Amino acid sequence: MAVNVESVDAASTGLPRARWKHLDKFLTRTGPFTDDETFMAGEQVIIYLDGLKVLVIGAGGLGCEILKNLALSGFKDIHVIDMDTIDVSNLNRQFLFRQADVGKFKAETAAAFVEKRVRGVKITPYCGKIQDKDEAYYMQFALIVCGLDSIEARRWINATLVGMVDENDPDSMKPLIDGGTEGFKGQARVIFPTMTSCIECQLDMHAPRAAVPLCTLATIPRQPQHCIEWAHIIAWEEERKDITLDTDDPEHITWLYQKALTRAKEFNIEGVTYSMTQGVVKNIIPAIASTNAIVAASCCNEAFKIATNANPFLGYPEQDNYMMYTGDDSVYTYTFEHQKKDDCPVCGAGNVARPLQVNPNITLQEFIEGLAERPEAQLKKPSIRTGEKSLYMQLAGLEEQTRPNLEKKMNDLVEEGEELLITDKSFPTQFKYKVIFSK
């Protein structure tokens, strides 16, 4: 992927270069792995990097590291999106925040901190959801770096960037660099929408957690997490079923926390906290600062290489695009090529229907519940139809009309080989599956 730096006006920057001399060494000379056809060493690539606009999604554990690294790597025009506010529990690893910042928005606080420490860098924060922005907003960036703790949010931005690609406009393809951590494990990957495998292609590598049996939740919980799941799955449905649960709404999380706390006291269980409630409901894995630092460094290294072509990057034609890291038993990294899937519902050719094994004797209700746990689907609020009829729709009005189907068996509703069209309001994508009845 060649970067066009020849059109950059050398007079477009007036900032002193003293701080960036260490970077200039990389950009003013070739190296042993440099591609002479794409890398043009000298002043122009330095100026190009100065003016490059990059978006960081997430200002938490990974995001703080990413913002700091990008600012120190020569990126001068950075934007950041995060809707969360700072909690006391964040302070042990999200190093851009202090005790006095508790309650403030992460995006604004992180931006101000980095701008103060790294002069000449402009960071523009947005305190809200990524879904608040349209394609025109994302089109302005040359690179997008994700430091998210949510699979759903990753899938949304991935589908949005794939949908933006216009084969007649090369600038419409925005490289996505995604980092993620789970305890001592992490990964960094580079995605060129429509060209390489996307997050949806790789979804089965992020299998959802195993569900706690409902009988345990409803009768005798043994752990604080069971109390939170009871509030999440049972209490909300009984008391607030007319309100769609928004796991990013502080009022909703507070309600679940208070319900879980009351139940925990009833069974003499200690340990239920607001932050744990957030973690269980949003499926957030506890983060470790060193893992965040290593994965963020990898992400920013890839961003620098993509922006400048100073060295081959992950996802470079016919090269590895996925780096896995583990630090629980020594330090180990492994890179490989995750191949693009032709039947991917987001980037696949022709929106091919994926085969889906279905037990013909389960009810539609059981099938819908199973979609949330299937590694290849992970759909929590699906609306389902065939080419001819609606089986179940989540929309008000239509939900009541299609509700009787929930009790019917799958072999009474669909035939072997029939296609199911599934939508979920969390994703701007239609999922297509071909029913294969299991024996």
Coordinates of C-alpha atoms in Angstrom, one line a residue:
M1 CA 0.0 0.0 0.0
A2 CA 1.9 3.0 -1.2
V3 CA 1.6 6.3 0.6
N4 CA 1.4 9.4 -1.7
V5 CA 3.7 11.9 -0.2
E6 CA 4.8 13.7 -3.3
S7 CA 1.9 16.1 -3.2
V8 CA 2.6 17.4 0.3
D9 CA 3.7 21.0 0.5
A10 CA 7.0 21.3 2.4
A11 CA 5.9 24.7 3.7
S12 CA 2.8 23.2 5.4
T13 CA 4.6 22.7 8.7
G14 CA 6.3 25.3 10.8
L15 CA 6.9 23.2 13.9
P16 CA 10.5 22.7 15.2
R17 CA 11.9 19.2 14.5
A18 CA 14.1 18.9 17.6
R19 CA 11.7 16.6 19.5
W20 CA 11.3 14.3 16.5
K21 CA 15.0 13.7 15.5
H22 CA 14.8 10.1 16.6
L23 CA 12.0 9.6 14.1
D24 CA 13.7 11.4 11.4
K25 CA 16.5 8.8 11.5
F26 CA 13.9 6.3 10.3
L27 CA 12.4 8.5 7.7
T28 CA 15.5 10.0 6.1
R29 CA 17.3 6.8 5.2
T30 CA 16.4 3.3 4.0
G31 CA 16.8 0.2 6.0
P32 CA 17.4 -3.6 5.4
F33 CA 13.6 -4.3 5.0
T34 CA 12.6 -1.1 3.2
D35 CA 10.7 -1.4 -0.1
D36 CA 12.3 1.1 -2.4
E37 CA 9.1 1.3 -4.6
T38 CA 6.9 2.5 -1.7
F39 CA 9.2 4.3 0.7
M40 CA 10.6 7.7 -0.3
A41 CA 13.0 8.8 2.4
G42 CA 13.3 12.5 3.1
E43 CA 11.5 15.6 4.1
Q44 CA 8.3 14.9 2.3
V45 CA 7.4 11.8 4.3
I46 CA 8.2 13.7 7.5
I47 CA 5.8 16.5 6.4
Y48 CA 3.2 13.9 5.4
L49 CA 3.3 12.3 8.8
D50 CA 2.9 15.7 10.5
G51 CA -0.4 16.3 8.6
L52 CA -1.8 12.8 8.8
K53 CA -5.2 12.5 10.6
V54 CA -5.7 9.4 12.7
L55 CA -8.6 8.3 14.9
V56 CA -8.2 6.4 18.2
I57 CA -11.4 4.5 19.4
G58 CA -11.3 4.0 23.1
A59 CA -9.5 5.9 25.8
G60 CA -9.2 3.2 28.5
G61 CA -6.3 0.9 29.3
L62 CA -5.3 0.4 25.7
G63 CA -6.4 3.8 24.5
C64 CA -4.2 5.7 27.0
E65 CA -1.2 3.8 25.8
I66 CA -2.1 4.2 22.2
L67 CA -2.6 8.0 22.5
K68 CA 0.7 8.5 24.2
N69 CA 2.5 6.3 21.7
L70 CA 1.0 7.9 18.6
A71 CA 1.8 11.4 20.0
L72 CA 5.4 10.4 20.5
S73 CA 5.6 8.7 17.1
G74 CA 5.2 11.9 15.1
F75 CA 1.4 11.9 14.6
K76 CA 0.2 15.5 15.2
D77 CA -3.5 15.4 14.4
I78 CA -5.2 12.8 16.5
H79 CA -8.9 12.3 17.3
V80 CA -10.3 10.1 20.1
I81 CA -13.7 8.7 20.8
D82 CA -14.8 7.3 24.2
M83 CA -18.2 7.6 26.0
D84 CA -17.1 6.4 29.4
T85 CA -16.2 8.5 32.5
I86 CA -13.2 7.8 34.8
D87 CA -13.7 5.4 37.7
V88 CA -11.4 4.9 40.7
S89 CA -10.8 1.3 39.5
N90 CA -9.3 2.7 36.3
L91 CA -6.4 4.5 38.0
N92 CA -4.1 1.5 38.5
R93 CA -3.5 1.1 34.7
Q94 CA -5.0 4.0 32.8
F95 CA -2.0 6.3 33.6
L96 CA -3.3 9.5 31.9
F97 CA -5.8 9.9 34.8
R98 CA -5.5 11.0 38.4
Q99 CA -7.7 10.9 41.5
A100 CA -9.0 14.4 40.8
D101 CA -10.2 13.2 37.3
V102 CA -12.7 10.6 38.7
G103 CA -16.1 11.4 37.2
K104 CA -14.7 13.2 34.1
F105 CA -14.9 12.0 30.6
K106 CA -12.0 9.8 29.6
A107 CA -11.6 11.2 26.0
E108 CA -11.4 14.8 27.2
T109 CA -9.1 14.1 30.1
A110 CA -6.7 11.9 28.1
A111 CA -6.6 14.4 25.2
A112 CA -5.7 17.3 27.6
F113 CA -3.0 15.3 29.4
V114 CA -1.2 14.2 26.2
E115 CA -1.5 17.6 24.6
K116 CA 0.1 19.2 27.7
R117 CA 3.0 16.7 27.8
V118 CA 3.7 16.5 24.0
R119 CA 3.8 20.0 22.6
G120 CA 2.8 20.4 18.9
V121 CA 0.2 17.6 19.0
K122 CA -3.5 18.3 18.7
I123 CA -5.9 15.8 20.1
T124 CA -9.6 16.3 19.4
P125 CA -11.9 14.3 21.8
Y126 CA -15.5 13.2 21.3
C127 CA -17.4 12.0 24.4
G128 CA -20.0 9.6 23.0
K129 CA -20.6 6.4 21.0
I130 CA -18.9 5.4 17.8
Q131 CA -22.4 4.8 16.5
D132 CA -23.2 8.6 16.8
K133 CA -20.9 9.3 13.9
D134 CA -21.7 8.8 10.2
E135 CA -19.5 7.6 7.3
A136 CA -18.5 11.2 6.4
Y137 CA -16.9 11.5 9.8
Y138 CA -14.8 8.3 9.5
M139 CA -13.9 9.2 5.9
Q140 CA -11.7 12.1 7.0
F141 CA -9.1 9.8 8.7
A142 CA -6.2 8.1 7.1
L143 CA -5.9 5.4 9.8
I144 CA -8.2 4.1 12.6
V145 CA -6.7 2.5 15.7
C146 CA -9.0 0.6 18.1
G147 CA -8.4 -0.1 21.7
L148 CA -11.8 -1.4 22.6
D149 CA -13.0 -3.9 25.3
S150 CA -16.2 -4.8 23.4
I151 CA -16.6 -7.3 20.6
E152 CA -19.9 -5.7 19.5
A153 CA -18.2 -2.3 19.0
R154 CA -15.4 -3.9 17.0
R155 CA -17.9 -5.6 14.8
W156 CA -19.8 -2.3 14.2
I157 CA -16.8 -0.2 13.2
N158 CA -15.5 -3.1 11.1
A159 CA -18.8 -3.4 9.2
T160 CA -19.0 0.4 8.8
L161 CA -15.5 0.6 7.3
V162 CA -16.1 -2.3 4.9
G163 CA -19.3 -0.6 3.8
M164 CA -17.5 2.7 3.1
V165 CA -15.1 1.2 0.5
D166 CA -15.7 2.4 -3.1
E167 CA -13.6 0.5 -5.6
N168 CA -13.4 3.7 -7.7
D169 CA -12.0 5.7 -4.8
P170 CA -8.8 4.3 -3.2
D171 CA -9.0 6.9 -0.4
S172 CA -12.3 5.3 0.8
M173 CA -10.4 2.3 2.2
K174 CA -9.4 3.1 5.7
P175 CA -6.8 0.7 7.4
L176 CA -8.1 -0.6 10.8
I177 CA -5.5 -1.5 13.4
D178 CA -7.2 -3.4 16.3
G179 CA -5.7 -4.2 19.6
G180 CA -7.2 -6.3 22.4
T181 CA -6.1 -7.8 25.7
E182 CA -7.5 -10.4 28.1
G183 CA -5.4 -10.6 31.2
F184 CA -1.9 -11.7 30.2
K185 CA -3.0 -12.4 26.6
G186 CA -3.5 -10.0 23.8
Q187 CA -3.5 -9.5 20.0
A188 CA -2.8 -6.8 17.4
R189 CA -4.1 -7.1 13.9
V190 CA -4.2 -5.0 10.8
I191 CA -7.3 -5.0 8.5
F192 CA -7.5 -3.5 5.1
P193 CA -11.3 -3.5 4.5
T194 CA -12.4 -5.7 1.6
M195 CA -8.7 -6.6 0.9
T196 CA -7.8 -8.8 3.9
S197 CA -9.8 -10.8 6.4
C198 CA -12.0 -8.6 8.6
I199 CA -13.1 -8.8 12.3
E200 CA -16.2 -10.8 11.2
C201 CA -14.0 -13.3 9.4
Q202 CA -12.1 -13.7 12.7
L203 CA -15.1 -13.8 15.0
D204 CA -14.8 -17.4 15.9
M205 CA -11.5 -16.7 17.6
H206 CA -13.4 -14.7 20.2
A207 CA -15.9 -17.2 21.5
P208 CA -18.4 -15.9 24.0
R209 CA -18.1 -16.9 27.6
A210 CA -20.0 -20.0 28.8
A211 CA -23.4 -19.2 30.1
V212 CA -24.2 -19.8 33.8
P213 CA -27.2 -22.3 34.2
L214 CA -30.4 -20.5 34.8
C215 CA -31.2 -22.8 37.7
T216 CA -28.1 -21.6 39.5
L217 CA -29.0 -18.0 38.9
A218 CA -32.7 -18.4 40.0
T219 CA -32.2 -20.6 43.0
I220 CA -28.9 -20.6 44.9
P221 CA -26.2 -18.3 43.6
R222 CA -22.7 -19.1 44.8
Q223 CA -20.6 -16.2 43.4
P224 CA -21.1 -12.4 43.1
Q225 CA -21.1 -12.8 39.4
H226 CA -24.1 -15.1 39.7
C227 CA -26.0 -12.3 41.5
I228 CA -25.1 -9.9 38.7
E229 CA -26.2 -12.3 36.0
W230 CA -29.5 -12.8 37.9
A231 CA -30.1 -9.1 37.8
H232 CA -29.1 -8.9 34.2
I233 CA -31.0 -11.9 32.8
I234 CA -33.9 -12.4 35.2
A235 CA -34.7 -9.3 37.2
W236 CA -34.5 -6.9 34.2
E237 CA -36.8 -9.1 32.2
E238 CA -39.3 -9.3 35.0
E239 CA -39.3 -5.6 36.1
R240 CA -38.1 -3.6 33.0
K241 CA -38.8 -5.8 30.0
D242 CA -40.4 -2.8 28.1
I243 CA -37.0 -1.0 28.3
T244 CA -34.1 -2.2 26.1
L245 CA -31.1 -2.7 28.2
D246 CA -28.2 -0.4 27.2
T247 CA -25.0 -1.6 28.8
D248 CA -23.4 1.8 28.1
D249 CA -26.1 3.7 30.1
P250 CA -24.9 4.4 33.7
E251 CA -28.5 4.5 34.9
H252 CA -29.1 0.9 33.6
I253 CA -25.8 -0.4 35.1
T254 CA -26.6 1.3 38.5
W255 CA -30.0 -0.4 38.5
L256 CA -28.4 -3.8 37.8
Y257 CA -25.7 -3.2 40.5
Q258 CA -28.3 -2.3 43.2
K259 CA -30.4 -5.4 42.3
A260 CA -27.4 -7.6 42.4
L261 CA -26.2 -6.1 45.7
T262 CA -29.5 -6.8 47.3
R263 CA -29.5 -10.4 46.1
A264 CA -25.9 -10.9 47.3
K265 CA -26.8 -9.7 50.8
E266 CA -29.8 -12.1 50.8
F267 CA -27.4 -15.1 50.3
N268 CA -24.5 -13.7 52.3
I269 CA -22.3 -13.2 49.2
E270 CA -19.6 -10.5 49.3
G271 CA -17.8 -8.8 46.4
V272 CA -20.5 -7.2 44.2
T273 CA -19.2 -3.8 43.0
Y274 CA -20.3 -1.4 40.4
S275 CA -17.2 -2.0 38.3
M276 CA -17.7 -5.8 38.5
T277 CA -21.3 -5.3 37.4
Q278 CA -20.0 -3.4 34.4
G279 CA -17.5 -6.1 33.7
V280 CA -19.9 -9.0 33.9
V281 CA -22.7 -7.3 31.9
K282 CA -20.3 -6.0 29.2
N283 CA -18.2 -9.1 29.3
I284 CA -15.1 -7.1 30.1
I285 CA -12.0 -9.1 31.0
P286 CA -9.8 -7.6 33.8
A287 CA -6.8 -5.8 32.2
I288 CA -3.1 -5.9 33.1
A289 CA -1.0 -2.8 32.5
S290 CA 2.0 -4.5 31.0
T291 CA -0.2 -6.4 28.5
N292 CA -1.8 -3.1 27.5
A293 CA 1.6 -1.5 27.0
I294 CA 2.9 -4.3 24.8
V295 CA -0.2 -4.6 22.6
A296 CA -0.5 -0.8 22.3
A297 CA 3.2 -0.6 21.2
S298 CA 2.5 -3.1 18.5
C299 CA -0.5 -1.3 17.3
C300 CA 1.3 2.1 17.1
N301 CA 4.3 0.5 15.5
E302 CA 2.0 -0.8 12.7
A303 CA 0.3 2.6 12.4
F304 CA 3.7 4.3 11.9
K305 CA 4.8 1.7 9.3
I306 CA 1.5 2.0 7.4
A307 CA 1.7 5.8 7.4
T308 CA 5.3 6.0 6.3
N309 CA 6.1 2.7 4.5
A310 CA 9.4 2.8 6.4
N311 CA 9.1 -1.0 6.9
P312 CA 6.7 -3.8 5.9
F313 CA 3.6 -3.9 8.2
L314 CA 1.2 -6.6 9.3
G315 CA -1.2 -7.3 6.4
Y316 CA 1.4 -6.3 3.8
P317 CA 0.5 -8.2 0.6
E318 CA 0.9 -11.9 1.1
Q319 CA 2.2 -11.5 4.7
D320 CA 1.0 -12.2 8.2
N321 CA -1.8 -9.9 9.4
Y322 CA -2.4 -11.1 13.0
M323 CA 0.0 -11.0 16.0
M324 CA -0.8 -13.0 19.2
Y325 CA 0.9 -12.3 22.5
T326 CA 0.9 -14.2 25.8
G327 CA 2.8 -13.3 29.0
D328 CA 1.5 -15.7 31.5
D329 CA 4.4 -18.1 31.2
S330 CA 7.4 -16.1 29.9
V331 CA 6.9 -13.7 26.9
Y332 CA 5.8 -15.2 23.6
T333 CA 4.5 -13.7 20.3
Y334 CA 3.4 -15.4 17.2
T335 CA 2.3 -13.9 13.9
F336 CA 0.3 -15.6 11.2
E337 CA -2.0 -14.9 8.3
H338 CA -5.7 -15.1 9.1
Q339 CA -7.3 -15.7 5.7
K340 CA -10.3 -13.9 4.3
K341 CA -13.5 -16.0 4.3
D342 CA -15.6 -16.0 1.1
D343 CA -18.7 -16.6 3.1
C344 CA -18.1 -13.7 5.6
P345 CA -21.4 -11.8 6.0
V346 CA -19.5 -8.5 6.0
C347 CA -16.6 -8.7 3.5
G348 CA -17.4 -11.9 1.7
A349 CA -18.0 -12.0 -2.1
G350 CA -21.6 -11.8 -3.0
N351 CA -22.9 -12.1 0.6
V352 CA -22.8 -15.9 0.5
A353 CA -25.1 -17.8 2.9
R354 CA -23.1 -19.5 5.6
P355 CA -24.1 -23.1 6.5
L356 CA -25.6 -23.3 10.0
Q357 CA -26.1 -26.6 11.9
V358 CA -29.6 -26.5 13.5
N359 CA -31.3 -29.1 15.6
P360 CA -34.7 -29.5 14.0
N361 CA -36.4 -30.3 17.3
I362 CA -35.5 -27.2 19.2
T363 CA -37.9 -24.3 19.4
L364 CA -37.3 -20.9 17.7
Q365 CA -36.8 -19.5 21.2
E366 CA -34.0 -22.0 21.9
F367 CA -32.5 -21.3 18.5
I368 CA -32.5 -17.5 19.2
E369 CA -30.9 -18.0 22.6
G370 CA -28.3 -20.3 21.0
L371 CA -27.3 -17.6 18.5
A372 CA -25.8 -15.5 21.3
E373 CA -23.5 -18.4 22.3
R374 CA -22.4 -19.6 18.9
P375 CA -18.8 -18.5 18.2
E376 CA -19.6 -17.8 14.5
A377 CA -22.7 -15.7 15.2
Q378 CA -22.8 -14.0 18.7
L379 CA -26.1 -12.2 18.0
K380 CA -28.0 -11.1 21.1
K381 CA -31.1 -9.4 19.8
P382 CA -31.7 -11.0 16.4
S383 CA -34.7 -10.5 14.1
I384 CA -35.1 -13.5 11.8
R385 CA -36.9 -14.0 8.6
T386 CA -36.8 -16.2 5.5
G387 CA -37.1 -15.1 1.9
E388 CA -40.9 -15.3 2.3
K389 CA -41.9 -14.8 5.9
S390 CA -40.9 -13.2 9.2
L391 CA -40.2 -15.7 11.9
Y392 CA -39.4 -13.3 14.8
M393 CA -38.9 -9.6 14.8
Q394 CA -37.6 -7.4 17.7
L395 CA -39.3 -4.3 16.5
A396 CA -42.3 -3.0 18.6
G397 CA -45.6 -4.1 17.1
L398 CA -44.0 -6.8 14.9
E399 CA -42.6 -8.5 18.0
E400 CA -46.1 -9.2 19.3
Q401 CA -47.3 -10.5 16.0
T402 CA -44.4 -13.0 15.6
R403 CA -44.1 -14.0 19.3
P404 CA -46.2 -17.2 18.8
N405 CA -43.5 -18.6 16.6
L406 CA -41.1 -18.7 19.5
E407 CA -42.8 -21.9 20.8
K408 CA -42.7 -23.7 17.4
K409 CA -40.1 -26.2 16.5
M410 CA -37.5 -25.2 13.8
N411 CA -38.6 -28.0 11.4
D412 CA -42.1 -26.6 11.4
L413 CA -40.9 -23.1 10.5
V414 CA -38.1 -23.7 8.0
E415 CA -36.9 -26.4 5.6
E416 CA -33.6 -28.0 5.0
G417 CA -31.4 -25.8 2.9
E418 CA -33.6 -22.7 3.4
E419 CA -31.9 -19.4 4.0
L420 CA -32.3 -17.4 7.1
L421 CA -31.9 -13.6 7.0
I422 CA -30.9 -12.3 10.4
T423 CA -30.4 -8.7 11.5
D424 CA -29.4 -7.3 14.9
K425 CA -29.7 -3.6 15.7
S426 CA -26.2 -3.6 17.1
F427 CA -24.7 -4.2 13.6
P428 CA -25.2 -2.4 10.3
T429 CA -25.1 -5.7 8.5
Q430 CA -27.5 -8.5 7.4
F431 CA -26.4 -12.0 8.2
K432 CA -27.4 -14.8 5.9
Y433 CA -27.3 -18.5 6.9
K434 CA -28.3 -21.7 5.2
V435 CA -30.1 -24.2 7.5
I436 CA -28.5 -27.6 7.8
F437 CA -30.5 -29.9 10.0
S438 CA -28.3 -31.9 12.3
K439 CA -29.0 -35.6 12.5

